Amino acid sequence: AEHPNFEKILCEIISVEHNRERLRSILVNMYSDGVDPRVINQIINSGKWIDLPNNSKLFSAGDPSDSLYFLVRGFLKAFIGSNNYLTQVGEINEGEAIGEMGIISGEARSASIYSSRDSTLFQIHKKKFDSLMKSNPSVLYSLSKQIISRFNKKQVIVDRSKKSTVFLTIIPMSRGLFEENRLRVGEKLKDSLNSIEKCYYADSNVVNKQ
């Protein structure tokens, strides 16, 4: 009663401690192979917290790769292209890192990152992370494995998408489109699509029969 801001301050403290524990779990999961727990603490103490509101930009393609981020809470999407026409190329879920490849290569950001909901991230500047990698090679080794794993995952997604593309067209019945005409339209469409990819045409008679 004497301190009206007590509840707000208490919630902020609890939130920070909760996020630190979530970050610790993320780092342990990422760098569990051979990384000293003391190094995990060094990483946690070397960065800062960022609150990214929904539909906000974290960075743009072409920006310098000056930081590594860990998504502790929320959801992000990656886009390429100009601000006038962006194409989504990926999603970033809680527990994933952003910018790890740029940290090692030093190349500019390859995509623009936007939040799809209110998000909380942990940011480590490149100079601090470089220092940690030099003094603890196990961090660099684990980070390299993470990059390779993400690259292989993307390759699998691309390969599967090429093998399992399905395009379904439904031709509706209407008062002005009789059965005979509908069949003719379906057959013509099937012949046209078969010249590009394998196509199968099913009308109600075929479906009922099978």
Coordinates of N, CA, C and O in Angstrom, one line a residue, residues 31-203:
Y31 N 24.5 -26.0 -26.6 CA 26.0 -26.1 -26.5 C 26.3 -27.2 -25.4 O 27.3 -27.1 -24.7
S32 N 25.4 -28.2 -25.3 CA 25.6 -29.2 -24.2 C 26.8 -30.1 -24.4 O 27.4 -30.6 -23.5
D33 N 27.3 -30.2 -25.7 CA 28.4 -31.1 -26.0 C 29.7 -30.4 -25.7 O 30.2 -29.7 -26.5
G34 N 30.3 -30.7 -24.5 CA 31.6 -30.2 -24.2 C 31.7 -28.8 -23.8 O 32.9 -28.3 -23.7
V35 N 30.7 -28.1 -23.6 CA 30.8 -26.7 -23.2 C 30.7 -26.6 -21.7 O 29.7 -27.0 -21.1
D36 N 31.6 -26.0 -21.1 CA 31.7 -25.8 -19.6 C 30.5 -25.0 -19.2 O 30.2 -23.9 -19.8
P37 N 29.8 -25.4 -18.1 CA 28.7 -24.6 -17.6 C 29.0 -23.2 -17.3 O 28.2 -22.2 -17.3
R38 N 30.3 -22.9 -16.9 CA 30.7 -21.6 -16.6 C 30.7 -20.7 -17.8 O 30.5 -19.5 -17.8
V39 N 30.9 -21.3 -19.0 CA 30.9 -20.6 -20.3 C 29.4 -20.1 -20.5 O 29.2 -19.0 -21.0
I40 N 28.5 -21.0 -20.2 CA 27.1 -20.7 -20.3 C 26.8 -19.4 -19.5 O 26.1 -18.5 -20.0
N41 N 27.3 -19.3 -18.3 CA 27.1 -18.2 -17.5 C 27.7 -16.9 -18.1 O 27.2 -15.8 -18.0
Q42 N 28.9 -17.1 -18.7 CA 29.6 -16.0 -19.3 C 28.7 -15.4 -20.5 O 28.7 -14.2 -20.7
I43 N 28.1 -16.3 -21.2 CA 27.3 -15.9 -22.3 C 26.1 -15.1 -21.8 O 25.8 -14.0 -22.3
I44 N 25.4 -15.6 -20.8 CA 24.3 -14.9 -20.2 C 24.6 -13.6 -19.7 O 23.9 -12.6 -19.8
N45 N 25.8 -13.4 -19.1 CA 26.3 -12.2 -18.5 C 26.9 -11.2 -19.5 O 27.3 -10.1 -19.2
S46 N 27.0 -11.7 -20.8 CA 27.7 -10.8 -21.8 C 26.7 -10.1 -22.7 O 27.2 -9.3 -23.6
G47 N 25.4 -10.4 -22.6 CA 24.5 -9.8 -23.6 C 23.4 -8.9 -22.9 O 23.5 -8.5 -21.7
K48 N 22.4 -8.6 -23.6 CA 21.3 -7.7 -23.1 C 20.0 -8.2 -23.7 O 19.9 -8.9 -24.7
W49 N 18.9 -7.8 -23.0 CA 17.6 -8.3 -23.4 C 16.9 -7.2 -24.3 O 17.1 -6.0 -24.2
I50 N 16.2 -7.8 -25.3 CA 15.5 -6.9 -26.3 C 14.0 -7.4 -26.3 O 13.7 -8.5 -26.5
D51 N 13.1 -6.4 -26.1 CA 11.7 -6.7 -26.3 C 11.2 -6.1 -27.7 O 11.4 -4.9 -27.9
L52 N 10.8 -7.0 -28.5 CA 10.4 -6.7 -29.9 C 8.9 -6.8 -30.0 O 8.3 -7.9 -30.0
P53 N 8.2 -5.7 -30.1 CA 6.7 -5.7 -30.3 C 6.3 -6.5 -31.6 O 7.1 -6.6 -32.5
N54 N 5.0 -6.9 -31.6 CA 4.5 -7.6 -32.8 C 4.7 -6.7 -34.0 O 4.5 -5.5 -34.0
N55 N 5.0 -7.4 -35.1 CA 5.1 -6.7 -36.4 C 6.2 -5.7 -36.4 O 6.1 -4.6 -37.1
S56 N 7.3 -5.9 -35.7 CA 8.5 -5.0 -35.7 C 9.7 -5.7 -36.3 O 9.8 -6.9 -36.4
K57 N 10.6 -4.8 -36.9 CA 11.7 -5.4 -37.6 C 12.9 -5.5 -36.6 O 13.2 -4.5 -35.9
L58 N 13.6 -6.6 -36.6 CA 14.8 -6.8 -35.8 C 16.0 -6.2 -36.6 O 16.8 -5.5 -36.0
F59 N 16.2 -6.6 -37.8 CA 17.2 -6.0 -38.7 C 16.8 -6.3 -40.1 O 15.9 -7.1 -40.4
S60 N 17.5 -5.6 -41.1 CA 17.2 -5.7 -42.5 C 18.3 -6.5 -43.2 O 19.5 -6.5 -42.7
A61 N 18.0 -7.1 -44.3 CA 19.0 -7.7 -45.2 C 20.0 -6.6 -45.6 O 19.6 -5.5 -46.0
G62 N 21.2 -7.0 -45.5 CA 22.3 -6.0 -45.9 C 22.9 -5.3 -44.7 O 24.0 -4.7 -44.8
D63 N 22.2 -5.4 -43.5 CA 22.8 -4.8 -42.3 C 24.0 -5.6 -41.9 O 24.1 -6.8 -42.2
P64 N 25.0 -5.0 -41.2 CA 26.2 -5.7 -40.7 C 25.8 -6.8 -39.7 O 24.9 -6.6 -38.9
S65 N 26.5 -7.9 -39.7 CA 26.2 -9.0 -38.8 C 27.0 -8.7 -37.5 O 28.1 -9.3 -37.2
D66 N 26.5 -7.7 -36.7 CA 27.2 -7.3 -35.5 C 26.8 -7.9 -34.2 O 27.3 -7.6 -33.2
S67 N 25.8 -8.8 -34.3 CA 25.2 -9.4 -33.1 C 24.7 -10.8 -33.4 O 24.3 -11.1 -34.5
L68 N 24.6 -11.6 -32.3 CA 24.0 -12.9 -32.4 C 22.8 -12.8 -31.4 O 22.8 -12.2 -30.3
Y69 N 21.6 -13.4 -31.8 CA 20.4 -13.3 -31.1 C 19.9 -14.7 -30.7 O 20.1 -15.6 -31.5
F70 N 19.3 -14.8 -29.6 CA 18.6 -16.0 -29.2 C 17.1 -15.6 -28.9 O 16.8 -14.7 -28.1
L71 N 16.2 -16.3 -29.6 CA 14.8 -16.1 -29.3 C 14.3 -16.8 -28.1 O 14.2 -18.0 -28.1
V72 N 14.0 -16.1 -27.0 CA 13.6 -16.7 -25.8 C 12.1 -16.9 -25.7 O 11.6 -17.8 -25.2
R73 N 11.4 -15.9 -26.3 CA 10.0 -16.0 -26.3 C 9.4 -15.3 -27.5 O 9.9 -14.2 -27.9
G74 N 8.4 -15.9 -28.2 CA 7.8 -15.2 -29.3 C 8.0 -16.0 -30.6 O 8.2 -17.2 -30.6
F75 N 7.9 -15.3 -31.7 CA 7.9 -16.0 -33.0 C 8.3 -14.9 -34.1 O 7.8 -13.8 -34.1
L76 N 9.3 -15.3 -34.9 CA 9.9 -14.4 -35.9 C 9.8 -15.0 -37.3 O 9.7 -16.3 -37.4
K77 N 9.8 -14.2 -38.3 CA 9.8 -14.7 -39.7 C 10.9 -14.0 -40.5 O 11.2 -12.8 -40.2
A78 N 11.5 -14.7 -41.4 CA 12.6 -14.2 -42.2 C 12.1 -13.9 -43.6 O 11.3 -14.7 -44.2
F79 N 12.5 -12.7 -44.2 CA 12.0 -12.3 -45.5 C 13.2 -11.8 -46.3 O 14.2 -11.4 -45.8
I80 N 13.1 -12.0 -47.7 CA 14.0 -11.4 -48.6 C 13.3 -10.5 -49.5 O 12.0 -10.6 -49.7
G81 N 14.0 -9.6 -50.2 CA 13.4 -8.6 -51.1 C 13.3 -7.2 -50.5 O 13.8 -7.0 -49.4
S82 N 12.8 -6.3 -51.3 CA 12.7 -4.9 -50.8 C 11.5 -4.8 -49.9 O 10.7 -5.6 -49.7
N83 N 11.5 -3.6 -49.2 CA 10.4 -3.3 -48.3 C 9.0 -3.3 -49.0 O 8.0 -3.5 -48.4
N84 N 9.0 -3.0 -50.3 CA 7.8 -2.9 -51.0 C 7.3 -4.3 -51.4 O 6.1 -4.5 -51.7
Y85 N 8.2 -5.3 -51.5 CA 7.7 -6.6 -51.9 C 8.6 -7.6 -51.2 O 9.7 -7.9 -51.6
L86 N 8.2 -8.1 -50.1 CA 8.9 -9.1 -49.3 C 8.4 -10.5 -49.5 O 7.2 -10.7 -49.6
T87 N 9.3 -11.5 -49.6 CA 9.0 -12.9 -49.7 C 9.5 -13.6 -48.5 O 10.6 -13.6 -48.2
Q88 N 8.6 -14.3 -47.8 CA 8.9 -15.1 -46.6 C 9.8 -16.3 -47.0 O 9.4 -17.0 -47.9
V89 N 10.9 -16.5 -46.3 CA 11.8 -17.6 -46.6 C 12.0 -18.5 -45.4 O 12.7 -19.5 -45.6
G90 N 11.5 -18.1 -44.3 CA 11.7 -19.0 -43.1 C 11.0 -18.5 -41.9 O 10.5 -17.4 -41.8
E91 N 11.0 -19.3 -40.8 CA 10.4 -19.0 -39.6 C 11.4 -19.3 -38.5 O 12.3 -20.2 -38.6
I92 N 11.4 -18.6 -37.4 CA 12.3 -18.8 -36.2 C 11.4 -19.0 -35.0 O 10.6 -18.1 -34.6
N93 N 11.6 -20.1 -34.4 CA 10.8 -20.5 -33.2 C 11.6 -20.2 -31.9 O 12.8 -20.0 -31.9
E94 N 10.8 -20.3 -30.8 CA 11.5 -20.1 -29.5 C 12.6 -21.1 -29.4 O 12.4 -22.3 -29.7
G95 N 13.7 -20.7 -28.8 CA 14.8 -21.6 -28.6 C 15.9 -21.6 -29.7 O 16.9 -22.3 -29.6
E96 N 15.6 -20.9 -30.8 CA 16.5 -20.9 -31.9 C 17.4 -19.6 -31.9 O 17.0 -18.6 -31.3
A97 N 18.6 -19.7 -32.6 CA 19.5 -18.6 -32.7 C 19.3 -17.9 -34.0 O 18.8 -18.5 -35.0
I98 N 19.6 -16.6 -34.0 CA 19.5 -15.8 -35.3 C 20.8 -15.1 -35.5 O 21.3 -14.4 -34.6
G99 N 21.4 -15.2 -36.7 CA 22.6 -14.6 -37.1 C 23.9 -15.3 -36.8 O 24.9 -14.7 -36.8
E100 N 23.8 -16.6 -36.5 CA 25.0 -17.3 -36.1 C 26.0 -17.5 -37.3 O 27.2 -17.4 -37.1
M101 N 25.4 -17.6 -38.5 CA 26.3 -17.7 -39.7 C 27.1 -16.4 -39.9 O 28.3 -16.4 -40.3
G102 N 26.4 -15.3 -39.8 CA 27.1 -14.0 -40.0 C 28.1 -13.7 -38.9 O 29.1 -13.0 -39.2
I103 N 27.9 -14.2 -37.7 CA 28.9 -14.1 -36.6 C 30.2 -14.7 -37.0 O 31.3 -14.1 -36.8
I104 N 30.2 -15.8 -37.7 CA 31.4 -16.5 -38.1 C 32.0 -16.0 -39.4 O 33.2 -15.7 -39.5
S105 N 31.1 -15.8 -40.4 CA 31.6 -15.4 -41.7 C 31.9 -13.9 -41.8 O 32.7 -13.4 -42.6
G106 N 31.2 -13.1 -41.0 CA 31.3 -11.6 -41.0 C 30.6 -11.0 -42.2 O 30.7 -9.8 -42.4
E107 N 29.8 -11.8 -42.9 CA 29.1 -11.2 -44.1 C 27.8 -10.5 -43.6 O 27.3 -10.7 -42.4
A108 N 27.2 -9.7 -44.4 CA 26.0 -8.9 -44.1 C 24.8 -9.8 -43.9 O 24.9 -11.0 -44.3
R109 N 23.8 -9.3 -43.3 CA 22.6 -10.1 -43.1 C 22.0 -10.5 -44.4 O 21.9 -9.7 -45.3
S110 N 21.6 -11.8 -44.5 CA 21.1 -12.3 -45.8 C 19.6 -12.1 -45.9 O 19.0 -12.3 -47.0
A111 N 18.9 -11.8 -44.8 CA 17.4 -11.7 -44.8 C 17.0 -10.6 -43.7 O 17.8 -10.3 -42.8
S112 N 15.8 -10.2 -43.9 CA 15.2 -9.2 -42.9 C 14.4 -10.1 -42.0 O 13.7 -11.0 -42.4
I113 N 14.4 -9.7 -40.7 CA 13.7 -10.5 -39.6 C 12.6 -9.6 -39.0 O 12.9 -8.5 -38.6
Y114 N 11.4 -10.1 -39.0 CA 10.3 -9.4 -38.4 C 9.6 -10.3 -37.3 O 9.6 -11.5 -37.5
S115 N 9.1 -9.6 -36.3 CA 8.3 -10.4 -35.3 C 6.9 -10.6 -35.8 O 6.3 -9.7 -36.4
S116 N 6.4 -11.8 -35.5 CA 5.0 -12.1 -35.8 C 4.1 -12.1 -34.5 O 2.9 -12.3 -34.6
R117 N 4.7 -11.8 -33.4 CA 4.0 -11.6 -32.1 C 5.0 -10.9 -31.2 O 6.2 -10.8 -31.5
D118 N 4.6 -10.4 -30.0 CA 5.5 -9.8 -29.1 C 6.5 -10.8 -28.7 O 6.2 -12.0 -28.3
S119 N 7.8 -10.4 -28.8 CA 8.9 -11.4 -28.7 C 10.0 -10.8 -27.7 O 10.2 -9.6 -27.6
T120 N 10.7 -11.7 -27.1 CA 11.8 -11.4 -26.2 C 13.0 -12.1 -26.7 O 13.0 -13.3 -26.9
L121 N 14.1 -11.3 -27.0 CA 15.3 -11.9 -27.5 C 16.5 -11.5 -26.6 O 16.5 -10.5 -25.9
F122 N 17.5 -12.3 -26.7 CA 18.8 -12.0 -26.0 C 19.9 -11.8 -27.0 O 20.1 -12.6 -27.9
Q123 N 20.5 -10.6 -26.9 CA 21.5 -10.1 -27.9 C 22.9 -10.1 -27.3 O 23.1 -9.7 -26.2
I124 N 23.8 -10.7 -28.1 CA 25.2 -10.7 -27.7 C 26.0 -10.0 -28.9 O 25.9 -10.4 -30.0
H125 N 26.8 -9.0 -28.6 CA 27.5 -8.3 -29.6 C 28.6 -9.2 -30.1 O 29.2 -10.0 -29.4
K126 N 28.9 -9.1 -31.4 CA 29.9 -9.9 -32.1 C 31.3 -9.9 -31.4 O 31.9 -11.0 -31.2
K127 N 31.7 -8.8 -30.9 CA 33.1 -8.7 -30.3 C 33.1 -9.5 -29.0 O 34.1 -10.2 -28.8
K128 N 32.0 -9.5 -28.2 CA 32.0 -10.3 -27.0 C 31.9 -11.8 -27.3 O 32.6 -12.6 -26.7
F129 N 31.1 -12.1 -28.3 CA 31.0 -13.5 -28.7 C 32.3 -14.1 -29.3 O 32.6 -15.2 -29.1
D130 N 32.9 -13.2 -30.1 CA 34.2 -13.6 -30.7 C 35.2 -13.9 -29.6 O 36.0 -14.9 -29.6
S131 N 35.2 -13.1 -28.5 CA 36.1 -13.3 -27.4 C 35.8 -14.6 -26.7 O 36.7 -15.4 -26.3
L132 N 34.5 -14.9 -26.5 CA 34.1 -16.2 -25.9 C 34.6 -17.4 -26.7 O 35.0 -18.4 -26.2
M133 N 34.4 -17.3 -28.1 CA 34.8 -18.4 -28.9 C 36.3 -18.6 -28.9 O 36.8 -19.7 -29.0
K134 N 37.1 -17.5 -28.9 CA 38.5 -17.7 -28.9 C 39.0 -18.3 -27.6 O 39.9 -19.2 -27.6
S135 N 38.4 -18.0 -26.5 CA 38.8 -18.5 -25.2 C 38.2 -19.9 -24.9 O 38.6 -20.6 -24.0
N136 N 37.1 -20.2 -25.6 CA 36.4 -21.5 -25.4 C 36.1 -22.1 -26.8 O 35.0 -21.9 -27.3
P137 N 37.0 -22.8 -27.5 CA 36.8 -23.3 -28.8 C 35.6 -24.3 -28.9 O 35.0 -24.4 -29.9
S138 N 35.2 -24.8 -27.7 CA 34.0 -25.7 -27.8 C 32.7 -25.0 -28.2 O 31.8 -25.6 -28.8
V139 N 32.7 -23.7 -27.9 CA 31.5 -22.9 -28.3 C 31.5 -22.8 -29.8 O 30.4 -22.9 -30.4
L140 N 32.6 -22.5 -30.4 CA 32.7 -22.4 -31.9 C 32.3 -23.7 -32.5 O 31.6 -23.8 -33.5
Y141 N 32.8 -24.8 -31.9 CA 32.5 -26.2 -32.5 C 31.0 -26.4 -32.4 O 30.4 -26.9 -33.4
S142 N 30.4 -26.2 -31.3 CA 28.9 -26.4 -31.2 C 28.1 -25.5 -32.1 O 27.1 -25.9 -32.7
L143 N 28.6 -24.2 -32.2 CA 27.9 -23.3 -33.1 C 28.0 -23.8 -34.6 O 27.0 -23.7 -35.3
S144 N 29.1 -24.3 -35.0 CA 29.3 -24.8 -36.3 C 28.4 -26.0 -36.6 O 27.8 -26.1 -37.7
K145 N 28.2 -26.9 -35.6 CA 27.3 -28.0 -35.8 C 25.9 -27.5 -35.9 O 25.1 -28.1 -36.7
Q146 N 25.5 -26.5 -35.2 CA 24.2 -25.9 -35.2 C 23.9 -25.3 -36.6 O 22.8 -25.5 -37.2
I147 N 24.9 -24.6 -37.2 CA 24.7 -24.1 -38.5 C 24.5 -25.2 -39.6 O 23.7 -25.1 -40.4
I148 N 25.4 -26.2 -39.5 CA 25.3 -27.3 -40.4 C 23.9 -28.0 -40.3 O 23.3 -28.4 -41.3
S149 N 23.5 -28.2 -39.1 CA 22.2 -28.8 -38.9 C 21.0 -28.0 -39.5 O 20.1 -28.6 -40.1
R150 N 21.1 -26.7 -39.3 CA 20.0 -25.9 -39.8 C 20.1 -25.9 -41.4 O 19.0 -25.9 -42.0
F151 N 21.3 -25.9 -41.9 CA 21.4 -25.9 -43.4 C 20.8 -27.2 -43.9 O 20.1 -27.2 -44.9
N152 N 21.2 -28.3 -43.3 CA 20.7 -29.6 -43.8 C 19.2 -29.7 -43.6 O 18.5 -30.3 -44.5
K153 N 18.6 -29.1 -42.6 CA 17.2 -29.1 -42.4 C 16.5 -28.4 -43.5 O 15.5 -28.8 -44.1
K154 N 17.1 -27.2 -43.9 CA 16.5 -26.4 -45.0 C 16.6 -27.2 -46.3 O 15.6 -27.2 -47.1
Q155 N 17.7 -28.0 -46.5 CA 17.8 -28.7 -47.7 C 16.7 -29.8 -47.8 O 16.2 -30.0 -48.9
V156 N 16.5 -30.5 -46.7 CA 15.5 -31.5 -46.7 C 14.1 -30.9 -47.0 O 13.3 -31.5 -47.8
I157 N 13.8 -29.8 -46.4 CA 12.5 -29.1 -46.7 C 12.4 -28.8 -48.2 O 11.3 -29.0 -48.8
V158 N 13.4 -28.3 -48.8 CA 13.4 -28.0 -50.2 C 13.2 -29.2 -51.1 O 12.4 -29.2 -52.0
D159 N 13.9 -30.3 -50.7 CA 13.8 -31.5 -51.5 C 12.4 -32.1 -51.4 O 11.8 -32.5 -52.4
R160 N 11.8 -32.1 -50.2 CA 10.5 -32.7 -50.0 C 9.5 -31.8 -50.7 O 8.5 -32.4 -51.3
S161 N 9.6 -30.5 -50.7 CA 8.6 -29.7 -51.4 C 8.6 -30.0 -52.9 O 7.6 -29.9 -53.5
K162 N 9.8 -30.3 -53.4 CA 9.8 -30.5 -54.9 C 9.2 -31.9 -55.2 O 8.6 -32.1 -56.3
K163 N 9.2 -32.8 -54.3 CA 8.7 -34.2 -54.6 C 7.2 -34.3 -54.2 O 6.6 -35.3 -54.7
S164 N 6.7 -33.4 -53.5 CA 5.3 -33.6 -53.0 C 4.4 -32.5 -53.3 O 3.4 -32.2 -52.6
T165 N 4.7 -31.7 -54.4 CA 3.8 -30.6 -54.8 C 2.5 -31.1 -55.3 O 2.4 -32.0 -56.1
V166 N 1.4 -30.6 -54.7 CA 0.1 -31.1 -55.1 C -0.7 -29.8 -55.5 O -0.8 -28.8 -54.7
F167 N -1.4 -29.9 -56.6 CA -2.3 -28.7 -57.0 C -3.6 -29.3 -57.3 O -3.8 -30.2 -58.1
L168 N -4.6 -28.9 -56.5 CA -6.0 -29.4 -56.6 C -6.9 -28.4 -57.1 O -7.0 -27.2 -56.6
T169 N -7.6 -28.7 -58.2 CA -8.6 -27.8 -58.8 C -10.0 -28.4 -58.7 O -10.2 -29.6 -59.1
I170 N -10.9 -27.7 -58.2 CA -12.3 -28.1 -58.1 C -13.1 -27.4 -59.1 O -13.2 -26.1 -59.1
I171 N -13.8 -28.1 -60.0 CA -14.7 -27.5 -61.0 C -16.1 -27.5 -60.5 O -16.7 -28.6 -60.5
P172 N -16.7 -26.4 -60.2 CA -18.1 -26.5 -59.6 C -19.2 -26.7 -60.6 O -19.0 -26.3 -61.8
M173 N -20.3 -27.2 -60.2 CA -21.5 -27.3 -61.0 C -22.3 -26.0 -60.9 O -22.3 -25.4 -59.8
S174 N -22.9 -25.6 -62.0 CA -23.8 -24.5 -61.9 C -24.9 -24.7 -62.9 O -24.9 -25.6 -63.7
R175 N -25.9 -23.9 -62.8 CA -27.1 -24.1 -63.6 C -26.8 -24.0 -65.1 O -27.4 -24.6 -66.0
G176 N -25.7 -23.2 -65.4 CA -25.4 -23.0 -66.8 C -24.3 -23.9 -67.3 O -23.9 -23.8 -68.5
L177 N -23.9 -24.8 -66.5 CA -22.8 -25.7 -66.8 C -23.3 -27.2 -66.7 O -23.4 -27.7 -65.6
F178 N -23.7 -27.8 -67.8 CA -24.3 -29.1 -67.8 C -23.2 -30.2 -67.6 O -22.0 -29.9 -67.8
E179 N -23.6 -31.4 -67.3 CA -22.7 -32.5 -67.0 C -21.7 -32.7 -68.2 O -20.5 -32.8 -68.0
E180 N -22.2 -32.7 -69.4 CA -21.4 -32.9 -70.6 C -20.3 -31.9 -70.7 O -19.2 -32.2 -71.0
N181 N -20.7 -30.6 -70.5 CA -19.7 -29.5 -70.6 C -18.7 -29.6 -69.5 O -17.5 -29.3 -69.7
R182 N -19.2 -30.0 -68.3 CA -18.2 -30.1 -67.2 C -17.2 -31.1 -67.4 O -16.0 -30.9 -67.1
L183 N -17.6 -32.3 -67.9 CA -16.7 -33.3 -68.3 C -15.7 -32.9 -69.3 O -14.5 -33.2 -69.2
R184 N -16.1 -32.1 -70.3 CA -15.3 -31.7 -71.4 C -14.2 -30.7 -70.8 O -13.0 -30.8 -71.2
V185 N -14.7 -29.8 -69.9 CA -13.7 -28.8 -69.3 C -12.7 -29.6 -68.5 O -11.5 -29.3 -68.5
G186 N -13.1 -30.6 -67.7 CA -12.2 -31.4 -66.9 C -11.2 -32.1 -67.7 O -10.0 -32.1 -67.4
E187 N -11.6 -32.7 -68.8 CA -10.7 -33.5 -69.6 C -9.7 -32.5 -70.3 O -8.5 -32.8 -70.4
K188 N -10.1 -31.4 -70.8 CA -9.2 -30.4 -71.4 C -8.2 -29.9 -70.4 O -7.0 -29.8 -70.7
L189 N -8.6 -29.6 -69.2 CA -7.7 -29.2 -68.1 C -6.7 -30.3 -67.8 O -5.5 -30.0 -67.7
K190 N -7.2 -31.5 -67.7 CA -6.3 -32.6 -67.5 C -5.2 -32.7 -68.6 O -4.0 -32.9 -68.3
D191 N -5.6 -32.7 -69.8 CA -4.7 -32.8 -70.9 C -3.6 -31.7 -70.9 O -2.4 -31.9 -71.2
S192 N -4.1 -30.5 -70.6 CA -3.2 -29.3 -70.5 C -2.1 -29.5 -69.4 O -0.9 -29.3 -69.5
L193 N -2.6 -29.9 -68.2 CA -1.7 -30.0 -67.0 C -0.8 -31.2 -67.2 O 0.3 -31.2 -66.7
N194 N -1.2 -32.3 -67.9 CA -0.4 -33.4 -68.1 C 0.9 -33.1 -68.9 O 1.8 -33.8 -68.9
S195 N 0.8 -32.0 -69.7 CA 1.9 -31.6 -70.5 C 3.0 -31.0 -69.6 O 4.2 -30.8 -70.0
I196 N 2.7 -30.6 -68.4 CA 3.6 -30.0 -67.4 C 4.0 -31.0 -66.3 O 5.2 -31.2 -66.1
E197 N 3.0 -31.6 -65.7 CA 3.2 -32.5 -64.6 C 2.1 -33.6 -64.6 O 1.1 -33.4 -65.3
K198 N 2.4 -34.6 -63.9 CA 1.4 -35.7 -63.9 C 0.1 -35.2 -63.3 O 0.1 -34.6 -62.2
C199 N -1.0 -35.4 -64.0 CA -2.3 -34.9 -63.5 C -3.4 -36.0 -63.5 O -3.4 -36.9 -64.4
Y200 N -4.2 -36.1 -62.6 CA -5.3 -37.1 -62.5 C -6.6 -36.3 -62.4 O -6.8 -35.4 -61.6
Y201 N -7.6 -36.7 -63.2 CA -8.9 -36.1 -63.2 C -10.0 -37.1 -62.7 O -10.1 -38.2 -63.1
A202 N -10.7 -36.6 -61.7 CA -11.7 -37.4 -61.0 C -13.1 -36.7 -61.0 O -13.2 -35.6 -60.5
D203 N -14.1 -37.3 -61.7 CA -15.4 -36.7 -61.6 C -16.2 -37.5 -60.6 O -15.7 -38.5 -60.0

